mmCIF file of C-alpha atoms and ligand atoms in Angstrom:
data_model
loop_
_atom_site.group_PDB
_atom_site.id
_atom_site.type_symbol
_atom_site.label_atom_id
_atom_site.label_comp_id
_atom_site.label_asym_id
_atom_site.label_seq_id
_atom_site.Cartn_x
_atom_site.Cartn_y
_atom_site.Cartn_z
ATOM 1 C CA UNK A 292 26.173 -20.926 24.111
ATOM 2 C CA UNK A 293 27.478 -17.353 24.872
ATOM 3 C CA UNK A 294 30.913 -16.410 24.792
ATOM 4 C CA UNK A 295 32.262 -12.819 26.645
ATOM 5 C CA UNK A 296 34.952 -11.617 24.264
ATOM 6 C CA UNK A 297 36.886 -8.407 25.313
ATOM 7 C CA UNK A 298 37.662 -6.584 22.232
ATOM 8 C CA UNK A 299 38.472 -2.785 22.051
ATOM 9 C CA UNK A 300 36.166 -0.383 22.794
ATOM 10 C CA UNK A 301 33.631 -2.960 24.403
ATOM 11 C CA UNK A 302 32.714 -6.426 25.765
ATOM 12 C CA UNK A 303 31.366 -8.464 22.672
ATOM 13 C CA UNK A 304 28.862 -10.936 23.145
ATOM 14 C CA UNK A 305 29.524 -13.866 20.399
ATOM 15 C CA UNK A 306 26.895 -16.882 20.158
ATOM 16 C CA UNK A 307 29.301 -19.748 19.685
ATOM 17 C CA UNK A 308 27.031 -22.193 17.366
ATOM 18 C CA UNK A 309 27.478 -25.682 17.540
ATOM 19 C CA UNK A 310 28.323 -26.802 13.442
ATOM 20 C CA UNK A 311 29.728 -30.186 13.094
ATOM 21 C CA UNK A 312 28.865 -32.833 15.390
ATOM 22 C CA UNK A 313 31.341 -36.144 14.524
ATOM 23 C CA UNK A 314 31.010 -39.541 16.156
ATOM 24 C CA UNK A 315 34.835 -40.357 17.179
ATOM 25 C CA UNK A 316 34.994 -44.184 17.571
ATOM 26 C CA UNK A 317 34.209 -45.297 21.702
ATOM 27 C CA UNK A 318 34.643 -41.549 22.997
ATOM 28 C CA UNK A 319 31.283 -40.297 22.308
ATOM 29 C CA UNK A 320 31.170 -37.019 20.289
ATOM 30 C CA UNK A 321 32.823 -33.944 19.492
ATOM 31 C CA UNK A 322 31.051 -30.841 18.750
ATOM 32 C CA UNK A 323 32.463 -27.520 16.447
ATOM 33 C CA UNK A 324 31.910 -24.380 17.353
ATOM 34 C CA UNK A 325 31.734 -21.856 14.671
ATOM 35 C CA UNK A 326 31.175 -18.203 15.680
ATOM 36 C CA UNK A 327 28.482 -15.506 14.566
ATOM 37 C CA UNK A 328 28.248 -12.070 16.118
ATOM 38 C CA UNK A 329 24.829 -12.031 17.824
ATOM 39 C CA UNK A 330 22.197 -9.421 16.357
ATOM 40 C CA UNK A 331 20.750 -6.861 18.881
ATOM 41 C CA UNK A 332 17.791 -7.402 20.778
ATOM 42 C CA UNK A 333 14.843 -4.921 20.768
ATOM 43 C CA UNK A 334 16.128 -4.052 24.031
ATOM 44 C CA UNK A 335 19.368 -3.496 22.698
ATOM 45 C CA UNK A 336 18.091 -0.974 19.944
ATOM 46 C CA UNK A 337 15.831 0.368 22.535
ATOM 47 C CA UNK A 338 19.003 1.826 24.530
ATOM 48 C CA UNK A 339 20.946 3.155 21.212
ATOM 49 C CA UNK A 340 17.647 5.139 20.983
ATOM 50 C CA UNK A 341 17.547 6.154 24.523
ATOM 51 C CA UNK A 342 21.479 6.999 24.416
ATOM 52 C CA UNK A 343 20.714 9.601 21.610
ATOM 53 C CA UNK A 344 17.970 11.206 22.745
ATOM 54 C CA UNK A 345 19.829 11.902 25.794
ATOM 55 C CA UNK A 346 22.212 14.080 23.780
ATOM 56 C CA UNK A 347 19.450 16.461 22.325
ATOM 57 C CA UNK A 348 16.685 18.298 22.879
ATOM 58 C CA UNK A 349 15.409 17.392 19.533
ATOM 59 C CA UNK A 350 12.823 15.204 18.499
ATOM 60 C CA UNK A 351 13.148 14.605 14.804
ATOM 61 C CA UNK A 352 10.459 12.815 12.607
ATOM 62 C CA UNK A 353 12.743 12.902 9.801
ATOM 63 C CA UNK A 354 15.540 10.891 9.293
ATOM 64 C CA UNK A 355 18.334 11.374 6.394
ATOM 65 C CA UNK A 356 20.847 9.227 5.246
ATOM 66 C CA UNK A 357 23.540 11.263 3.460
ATOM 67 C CA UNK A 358 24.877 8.934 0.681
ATOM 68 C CA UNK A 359 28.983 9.612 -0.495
ATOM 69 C CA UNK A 360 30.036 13.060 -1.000
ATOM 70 C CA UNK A 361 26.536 14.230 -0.099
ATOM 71 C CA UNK A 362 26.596 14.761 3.327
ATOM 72 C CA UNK A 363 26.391 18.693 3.040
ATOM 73 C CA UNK A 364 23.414 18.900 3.892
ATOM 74 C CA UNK A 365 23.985 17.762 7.596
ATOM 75 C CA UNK A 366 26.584 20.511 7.743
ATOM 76 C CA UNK A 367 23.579 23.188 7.050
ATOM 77 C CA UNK A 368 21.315 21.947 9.723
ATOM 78 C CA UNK A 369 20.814 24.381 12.380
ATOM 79 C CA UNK A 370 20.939 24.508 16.441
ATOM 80 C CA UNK A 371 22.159 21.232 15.760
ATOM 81 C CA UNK A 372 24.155 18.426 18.217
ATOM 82 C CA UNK A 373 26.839 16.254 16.139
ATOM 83 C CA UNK A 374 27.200 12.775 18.203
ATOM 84 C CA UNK A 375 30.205 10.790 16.209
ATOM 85 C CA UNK A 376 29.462 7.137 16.006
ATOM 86 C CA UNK A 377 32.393 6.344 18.136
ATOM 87 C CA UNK A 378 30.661 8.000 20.930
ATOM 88 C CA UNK A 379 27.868 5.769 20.461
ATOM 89 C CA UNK A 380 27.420 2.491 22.133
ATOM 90 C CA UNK A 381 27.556 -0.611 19.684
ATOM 91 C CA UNK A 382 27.027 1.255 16.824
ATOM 92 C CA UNK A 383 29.208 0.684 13.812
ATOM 93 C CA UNK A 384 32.372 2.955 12.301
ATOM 94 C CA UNK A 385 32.045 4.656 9.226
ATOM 95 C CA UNK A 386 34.917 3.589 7.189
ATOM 96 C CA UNK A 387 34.743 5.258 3.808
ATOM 97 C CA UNK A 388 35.873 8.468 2.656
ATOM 98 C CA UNK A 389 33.095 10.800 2.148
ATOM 99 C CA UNK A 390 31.730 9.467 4.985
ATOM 100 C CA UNK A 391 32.544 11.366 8.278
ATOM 101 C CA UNK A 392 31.037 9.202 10.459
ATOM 102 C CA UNK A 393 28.582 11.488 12.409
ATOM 103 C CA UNK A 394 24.526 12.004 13.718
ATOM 104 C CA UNK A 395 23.641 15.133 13.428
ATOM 105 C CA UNK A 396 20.333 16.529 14.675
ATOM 106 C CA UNK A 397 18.707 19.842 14.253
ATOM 107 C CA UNK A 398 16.881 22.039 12.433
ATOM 108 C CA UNK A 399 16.474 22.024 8.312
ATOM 109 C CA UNK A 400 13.909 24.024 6.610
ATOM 110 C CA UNK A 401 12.448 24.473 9.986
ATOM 111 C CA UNK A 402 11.523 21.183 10.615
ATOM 112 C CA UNK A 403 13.502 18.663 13.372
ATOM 113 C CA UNK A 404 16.094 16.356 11.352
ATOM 114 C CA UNK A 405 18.424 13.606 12.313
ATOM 115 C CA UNK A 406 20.909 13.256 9.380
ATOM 116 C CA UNK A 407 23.358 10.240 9.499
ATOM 117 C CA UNK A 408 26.367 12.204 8.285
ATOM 118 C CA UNK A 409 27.899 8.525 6.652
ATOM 119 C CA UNK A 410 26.074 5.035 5.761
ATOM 120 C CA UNK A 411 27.468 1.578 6.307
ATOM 121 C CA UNK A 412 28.214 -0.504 3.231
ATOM 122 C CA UNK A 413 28.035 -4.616 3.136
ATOM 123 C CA UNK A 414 31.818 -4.361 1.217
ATOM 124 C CA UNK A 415 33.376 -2.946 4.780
ATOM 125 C CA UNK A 416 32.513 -6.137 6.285
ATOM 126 C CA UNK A 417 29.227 -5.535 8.043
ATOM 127 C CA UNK A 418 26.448 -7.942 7.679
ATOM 128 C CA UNK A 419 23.644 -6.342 6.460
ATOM 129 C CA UNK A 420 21.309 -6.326 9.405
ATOM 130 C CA UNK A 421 24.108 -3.925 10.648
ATOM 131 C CA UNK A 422 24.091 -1.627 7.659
ATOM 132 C CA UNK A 423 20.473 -1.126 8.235
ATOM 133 C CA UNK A 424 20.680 -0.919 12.091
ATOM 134 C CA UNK A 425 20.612 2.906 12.442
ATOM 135 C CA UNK A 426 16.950 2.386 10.869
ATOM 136 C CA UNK A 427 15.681 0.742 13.857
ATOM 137 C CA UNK A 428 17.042 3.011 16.194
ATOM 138 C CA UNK A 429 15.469 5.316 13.944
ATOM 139 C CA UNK A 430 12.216 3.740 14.355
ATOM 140 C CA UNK A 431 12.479 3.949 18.156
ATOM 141 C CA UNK A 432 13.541 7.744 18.235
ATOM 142 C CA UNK A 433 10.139 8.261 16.403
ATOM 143 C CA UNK A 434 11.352 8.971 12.814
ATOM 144 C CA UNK A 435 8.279 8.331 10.245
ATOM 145 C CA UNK A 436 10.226 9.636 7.238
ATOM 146 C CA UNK A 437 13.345 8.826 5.971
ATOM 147 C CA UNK A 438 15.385 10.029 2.777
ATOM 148 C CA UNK A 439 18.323 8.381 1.335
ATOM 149 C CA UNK A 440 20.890 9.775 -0.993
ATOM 150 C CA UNK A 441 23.131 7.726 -2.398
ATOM 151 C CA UNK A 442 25.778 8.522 -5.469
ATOM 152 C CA UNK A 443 25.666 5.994 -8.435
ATOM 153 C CA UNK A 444 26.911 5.077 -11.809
ATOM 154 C CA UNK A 445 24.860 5.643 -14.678
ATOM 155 C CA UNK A 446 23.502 2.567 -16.654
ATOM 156 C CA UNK A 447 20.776 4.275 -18.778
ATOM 157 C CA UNK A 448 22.626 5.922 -21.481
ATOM 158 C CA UNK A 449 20.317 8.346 -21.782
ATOM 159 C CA UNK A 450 21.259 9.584 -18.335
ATOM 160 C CA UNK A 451 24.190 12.280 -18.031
ATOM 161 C CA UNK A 452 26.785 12.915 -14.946
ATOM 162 C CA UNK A 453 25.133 15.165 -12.318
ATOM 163 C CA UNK A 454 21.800 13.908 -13.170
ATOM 164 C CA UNK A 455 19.373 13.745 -9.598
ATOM 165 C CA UNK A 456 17.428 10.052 -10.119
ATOM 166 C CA UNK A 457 14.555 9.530 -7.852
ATOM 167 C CA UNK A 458 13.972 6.120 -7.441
ATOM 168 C CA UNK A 459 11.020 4.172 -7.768
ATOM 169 C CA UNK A 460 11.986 1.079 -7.363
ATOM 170 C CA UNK A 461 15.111 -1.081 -6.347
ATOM 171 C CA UNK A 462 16.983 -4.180 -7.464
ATOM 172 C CA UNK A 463 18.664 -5.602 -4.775
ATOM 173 C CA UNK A 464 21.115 -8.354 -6.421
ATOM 174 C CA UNK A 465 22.311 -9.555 -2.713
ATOM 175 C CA UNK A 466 18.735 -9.727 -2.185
ATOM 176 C CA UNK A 467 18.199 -12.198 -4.948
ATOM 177 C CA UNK A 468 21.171 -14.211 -3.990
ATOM 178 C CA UNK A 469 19.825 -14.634 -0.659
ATOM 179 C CA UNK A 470 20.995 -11.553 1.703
ATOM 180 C CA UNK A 471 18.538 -9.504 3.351
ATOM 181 C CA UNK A 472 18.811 -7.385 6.168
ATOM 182 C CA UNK A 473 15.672 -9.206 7.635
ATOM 183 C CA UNK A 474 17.085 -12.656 7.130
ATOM 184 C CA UNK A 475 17.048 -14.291 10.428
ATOM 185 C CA UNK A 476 14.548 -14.268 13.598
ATOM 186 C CA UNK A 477 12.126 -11.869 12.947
ATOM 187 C CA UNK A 478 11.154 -9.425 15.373
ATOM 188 C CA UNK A 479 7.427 -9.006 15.221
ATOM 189 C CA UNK A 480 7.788 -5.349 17.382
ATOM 190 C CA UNK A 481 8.963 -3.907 14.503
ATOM 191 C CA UNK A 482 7.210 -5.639 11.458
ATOM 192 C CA UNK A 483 5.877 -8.623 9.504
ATOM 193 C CA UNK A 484 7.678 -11.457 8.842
ATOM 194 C CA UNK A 485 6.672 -11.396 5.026
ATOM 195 C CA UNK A 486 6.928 -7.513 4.525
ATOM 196 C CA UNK A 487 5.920 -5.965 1.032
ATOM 197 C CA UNK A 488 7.755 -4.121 -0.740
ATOM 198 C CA UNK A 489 6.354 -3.294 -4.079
ATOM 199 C CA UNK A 490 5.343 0.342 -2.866
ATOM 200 C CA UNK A 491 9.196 0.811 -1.028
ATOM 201 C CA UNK A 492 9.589 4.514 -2.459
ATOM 202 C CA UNK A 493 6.355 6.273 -1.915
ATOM 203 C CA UNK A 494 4.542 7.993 -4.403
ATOM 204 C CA UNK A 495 3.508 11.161 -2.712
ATOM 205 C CA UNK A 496 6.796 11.903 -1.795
ATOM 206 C CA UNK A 497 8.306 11.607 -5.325
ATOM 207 C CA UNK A 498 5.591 13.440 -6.840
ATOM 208 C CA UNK A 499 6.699 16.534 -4.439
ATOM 209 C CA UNK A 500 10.103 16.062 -5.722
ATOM 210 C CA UNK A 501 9.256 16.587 -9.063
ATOM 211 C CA UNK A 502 7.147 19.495 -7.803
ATOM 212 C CA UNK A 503 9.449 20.882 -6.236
ATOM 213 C CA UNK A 504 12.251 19.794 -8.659
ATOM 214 C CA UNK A 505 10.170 21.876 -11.138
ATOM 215 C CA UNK A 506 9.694 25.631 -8.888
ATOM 216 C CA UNK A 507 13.654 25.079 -8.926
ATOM 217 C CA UNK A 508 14.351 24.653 -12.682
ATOM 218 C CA UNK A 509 15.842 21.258 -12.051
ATOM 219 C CA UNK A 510 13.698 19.938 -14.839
ATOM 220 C CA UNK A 511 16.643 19.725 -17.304
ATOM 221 C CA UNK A 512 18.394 17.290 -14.465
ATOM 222 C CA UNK A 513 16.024 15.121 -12.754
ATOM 223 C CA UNK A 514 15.286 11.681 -14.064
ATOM 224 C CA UNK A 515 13.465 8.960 -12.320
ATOM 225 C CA UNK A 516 14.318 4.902 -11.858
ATOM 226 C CA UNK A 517 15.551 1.680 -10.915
ATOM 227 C CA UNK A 518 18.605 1.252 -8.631
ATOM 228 C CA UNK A 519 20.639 -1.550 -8.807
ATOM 229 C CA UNK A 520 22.301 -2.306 -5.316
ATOM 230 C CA UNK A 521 25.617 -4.323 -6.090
ATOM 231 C CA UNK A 522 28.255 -5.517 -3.108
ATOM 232 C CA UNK A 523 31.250 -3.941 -4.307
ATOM 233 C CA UNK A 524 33.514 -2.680 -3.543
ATOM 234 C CA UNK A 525 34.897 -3.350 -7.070
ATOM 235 C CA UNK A 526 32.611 -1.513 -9.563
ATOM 236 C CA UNK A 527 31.465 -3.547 -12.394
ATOM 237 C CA UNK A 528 32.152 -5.577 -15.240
ATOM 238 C CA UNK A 529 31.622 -4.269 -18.846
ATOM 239 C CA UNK A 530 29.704 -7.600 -19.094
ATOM 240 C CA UNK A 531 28.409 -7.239 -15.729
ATOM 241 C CA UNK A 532 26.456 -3.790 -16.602
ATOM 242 C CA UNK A 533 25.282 -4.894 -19.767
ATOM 243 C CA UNK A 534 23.354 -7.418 -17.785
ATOM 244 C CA UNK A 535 21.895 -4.843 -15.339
ATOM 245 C CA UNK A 536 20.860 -2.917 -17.807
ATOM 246 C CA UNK A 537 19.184 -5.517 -18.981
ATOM 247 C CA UNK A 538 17.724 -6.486 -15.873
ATOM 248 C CA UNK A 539 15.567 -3.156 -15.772
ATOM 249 C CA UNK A 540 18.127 -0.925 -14.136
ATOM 250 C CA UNK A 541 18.970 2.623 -15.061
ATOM 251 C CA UNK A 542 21.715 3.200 -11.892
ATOM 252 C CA UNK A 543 24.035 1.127 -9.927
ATOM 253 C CA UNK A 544 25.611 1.314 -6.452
ATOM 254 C CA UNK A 545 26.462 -0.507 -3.414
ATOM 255 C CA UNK A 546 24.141 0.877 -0.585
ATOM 256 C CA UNK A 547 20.554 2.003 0.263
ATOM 257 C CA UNK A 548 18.112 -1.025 -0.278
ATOM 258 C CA UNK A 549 19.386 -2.605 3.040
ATOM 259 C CA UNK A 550 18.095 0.959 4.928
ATOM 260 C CA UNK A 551 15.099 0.996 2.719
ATOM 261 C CA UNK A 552 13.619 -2.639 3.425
ATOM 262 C CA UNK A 553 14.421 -2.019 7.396
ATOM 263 C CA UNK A 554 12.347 1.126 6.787
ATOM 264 C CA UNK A 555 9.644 -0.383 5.667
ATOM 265 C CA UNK A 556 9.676 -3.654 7.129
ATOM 266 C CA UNK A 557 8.738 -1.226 10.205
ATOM 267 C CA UNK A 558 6.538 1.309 8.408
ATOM 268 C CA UNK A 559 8.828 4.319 8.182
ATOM 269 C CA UNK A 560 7.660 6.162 4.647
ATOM 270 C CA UNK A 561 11.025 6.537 2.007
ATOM 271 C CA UNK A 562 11.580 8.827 -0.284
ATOM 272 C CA UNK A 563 15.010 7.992 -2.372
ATOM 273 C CA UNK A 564 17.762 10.068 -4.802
ATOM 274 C CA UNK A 565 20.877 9.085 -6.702
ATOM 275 C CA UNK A 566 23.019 11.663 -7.930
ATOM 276 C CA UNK A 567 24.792 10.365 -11.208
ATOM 277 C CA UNK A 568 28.323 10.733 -10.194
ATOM 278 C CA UNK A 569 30.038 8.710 -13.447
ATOM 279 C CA UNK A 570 28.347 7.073 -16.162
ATOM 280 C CA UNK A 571 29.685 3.127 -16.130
ATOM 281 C CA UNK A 572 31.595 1.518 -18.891
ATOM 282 C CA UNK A 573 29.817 -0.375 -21.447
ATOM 283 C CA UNK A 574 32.594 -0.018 -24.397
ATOM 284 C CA UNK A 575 35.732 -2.384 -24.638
ATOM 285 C CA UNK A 576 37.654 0.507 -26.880
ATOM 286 C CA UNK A 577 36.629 2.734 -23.485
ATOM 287 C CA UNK A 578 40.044 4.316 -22.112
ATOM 288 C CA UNK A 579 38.077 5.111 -18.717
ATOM 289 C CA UNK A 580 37.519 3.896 -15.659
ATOM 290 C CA UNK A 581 35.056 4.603 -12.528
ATOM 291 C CA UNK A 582 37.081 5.835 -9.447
ATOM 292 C CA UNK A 583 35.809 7.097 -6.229
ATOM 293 C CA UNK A 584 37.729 10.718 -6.523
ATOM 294 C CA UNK A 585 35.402 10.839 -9.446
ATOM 295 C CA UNK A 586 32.569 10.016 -7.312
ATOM 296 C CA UNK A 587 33.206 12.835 -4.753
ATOM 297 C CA UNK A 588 34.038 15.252 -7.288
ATOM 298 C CA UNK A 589 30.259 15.136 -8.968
ATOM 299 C CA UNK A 590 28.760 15.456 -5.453
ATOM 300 C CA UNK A 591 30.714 18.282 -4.416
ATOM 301 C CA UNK A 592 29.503 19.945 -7.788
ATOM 302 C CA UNK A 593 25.834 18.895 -7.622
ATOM 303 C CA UNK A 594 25.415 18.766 -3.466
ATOM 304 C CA UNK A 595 24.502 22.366 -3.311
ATOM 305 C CA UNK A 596 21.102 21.603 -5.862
ATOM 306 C CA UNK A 597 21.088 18.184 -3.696
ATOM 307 C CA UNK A 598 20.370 20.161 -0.409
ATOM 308 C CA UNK A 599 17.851 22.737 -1.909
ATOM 309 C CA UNK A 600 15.815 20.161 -3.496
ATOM 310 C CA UNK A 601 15.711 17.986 -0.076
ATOM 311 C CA UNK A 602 15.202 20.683 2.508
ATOM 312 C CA UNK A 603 12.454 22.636 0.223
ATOM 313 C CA UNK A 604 10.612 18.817 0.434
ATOM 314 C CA UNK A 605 11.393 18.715 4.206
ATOM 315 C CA UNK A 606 10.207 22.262 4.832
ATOM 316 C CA UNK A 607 6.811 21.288 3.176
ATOM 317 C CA UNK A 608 6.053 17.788 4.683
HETATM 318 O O1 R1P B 2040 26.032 4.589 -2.014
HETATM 319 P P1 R1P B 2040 26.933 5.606 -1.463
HETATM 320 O O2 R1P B 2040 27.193 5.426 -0.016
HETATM 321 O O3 R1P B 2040 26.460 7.006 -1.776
HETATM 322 O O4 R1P B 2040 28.369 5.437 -2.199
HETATM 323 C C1 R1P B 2040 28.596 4.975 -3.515
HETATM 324 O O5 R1P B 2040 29.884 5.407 -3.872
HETATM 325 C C2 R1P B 2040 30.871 4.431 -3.444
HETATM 326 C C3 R1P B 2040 31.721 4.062 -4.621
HETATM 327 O O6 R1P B 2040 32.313 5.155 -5.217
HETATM 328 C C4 R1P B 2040 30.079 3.219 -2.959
HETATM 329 O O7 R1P B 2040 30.015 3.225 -1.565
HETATM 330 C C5 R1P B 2040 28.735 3.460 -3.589
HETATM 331 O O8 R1P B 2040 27.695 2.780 -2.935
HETATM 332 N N1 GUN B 2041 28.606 -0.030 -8.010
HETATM 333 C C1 GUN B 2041 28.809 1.246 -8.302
HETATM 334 N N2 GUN B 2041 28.725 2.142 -7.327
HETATM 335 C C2 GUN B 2041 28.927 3.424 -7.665
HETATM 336 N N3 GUN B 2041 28.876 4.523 -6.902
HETATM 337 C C3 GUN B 2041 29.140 5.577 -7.694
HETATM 338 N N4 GUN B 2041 29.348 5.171 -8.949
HETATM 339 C C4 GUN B 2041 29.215 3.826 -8.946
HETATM 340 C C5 GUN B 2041 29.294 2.837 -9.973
HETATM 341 O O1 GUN B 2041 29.556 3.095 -11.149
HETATM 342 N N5 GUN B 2041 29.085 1.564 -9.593
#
């Protein structure tokens, strides 16, 4: 059963879900509603798509998702067309500082970009097939590459603050809890029900970073690993990353692997950096803690190595 709710800015549609059904003694039986907000259709996507292509000319290939503090790069992109995400129709609010909240699309190492100037996180309250929305309108605009920055703490000691990880490979601890940003009807347009992803950060792609990474003298700075995605928006336990270190990880953070399985759940190629913005605390006698003015701070200082690294990679793709 549908239920019209008018909420500022729009009309929400809300599928009321029958829960509880109880027998009440001779008058038959009363049903519970309990309400979910409904997921967009194909359809749906189909016009967020639309609705931004009608406020370009451009017709990017490439997609990038500007993690905190790192959206610079957008800033750089040429000829471009800024749409805020309050212009665009049921499309989520960024909400986090560092985030401003903005699609920009234009020109980068002369290639056509979009660059989502802000992500959504699980901890501001979106479900996670909404964090990973933008990736299906993505998919629909035409993007077949997509690269996401993201700024994390550092569990591998051997890592140092301002350190550029590319990942090869995710844990996604709300994944193993049961969270996924494909849980729910699957919609076979844009991929398998059962998609892999063993192969989520390809190869190619990372390789060319460390190329590239190398013709810059980055060598000193780039490391390669295993991101832990965590809900937040607390940062960890002492105990807590002792165990994800433990686990296999070598950085933690609260984002990305939602955008990265709806990217390849519909066949969009990733390519995926952390910038080490804090290393996290593993000592009881520590007298520090992780704060996000920390967090900024390190991607202000690193952004501008950041943007060369990612638009030399665009520029040769
Ligand atoms: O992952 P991004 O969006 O770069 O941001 C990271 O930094 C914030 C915490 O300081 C969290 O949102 C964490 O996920
Ligand atoms: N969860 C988490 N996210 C971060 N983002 C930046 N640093 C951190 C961190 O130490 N932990």
């Amino acid at each position: 059963m549908w239920l019209y709710l008018r909420t500022a800015p729009a009309l929400r549609r809300v599928w009321l879900r029958p829960t509880v059904f109880q027998a009440t003694r001779g008058r038959g039986v009363k049903v519970y509603f309990s309400m979910a907000e409904a997921r967009p259709s194909y359809e749906d996507i189909q016009k967020i798509s639309d609705f931004l292509l009608s406020k370009t000319k451009h017709r990017p290939k490439i997609a990038v998702i500007c993690g905190s503090g790192l959206g610079g790069l957008a800033d750089v992109v040429e000829d471009q067309n800024a749409i805020d995400y309050t212009e665009i129709p049921n499309f989520p609010r960024s909400t986090v500082p560092g985030h401003k909240g903005r699609m920009v699309f234009g020109l980068l190492a002369g290639k056509t970009v979009v660059c989502m100037q802000g992500r959504f996180h699980p901890y501001e309250g979106y479900p996670l097939w909404k964090v990973a929305l933008p990736v299906r309108v993505f998919k629909l605009m035409g993007i077949e590459t997509l690269f996401v920055t993201n700024a994390a703490g550092a569990l591998n000691s051997s890592f140092n603050v301002g350190d550029i990880m590319l990942m090869k490979d995710h844990i996604s601890m709300p994944g193993l809890a049961g969270d996924n940003p494909l849980k729910g009807h699957n919609e076979d347009r844009f991929g398998p029900r059962f998609p892999a992803v063993s192969d989520a950060y390809n190869s190619e792609l990372r390789q060319l970073a460390r190329d590239i990474g190398k013709e810059l003298g980055f060598e000193s700075f780039m490391q390669e690993g295993v991101y832990v995605q965590v809900g937040g928006p607390s940062y960890e336990t002492i105990a807590e990353c002792k165990l994800l270190r433990m686990l296999g990880g070598d950085c933690v953070g609260m984002s990305t692997v939602p955008e990265v399985i709806a990217a390849r759940h519909c066949g969009i190629r990733v390519f995926g950096m952390s910038l080490v913005t804090n290393m996290v605390v593993m000592d009881y006698d520590a007298k520090v803690t992780v704060n996000h003015e920390e967090v900024l701070e390190t991607g202000k200082r690193r952004a501008q190595d950041m943007q060369k690294l990612v638009s030399k990679m665009i520029g040769q793709l």
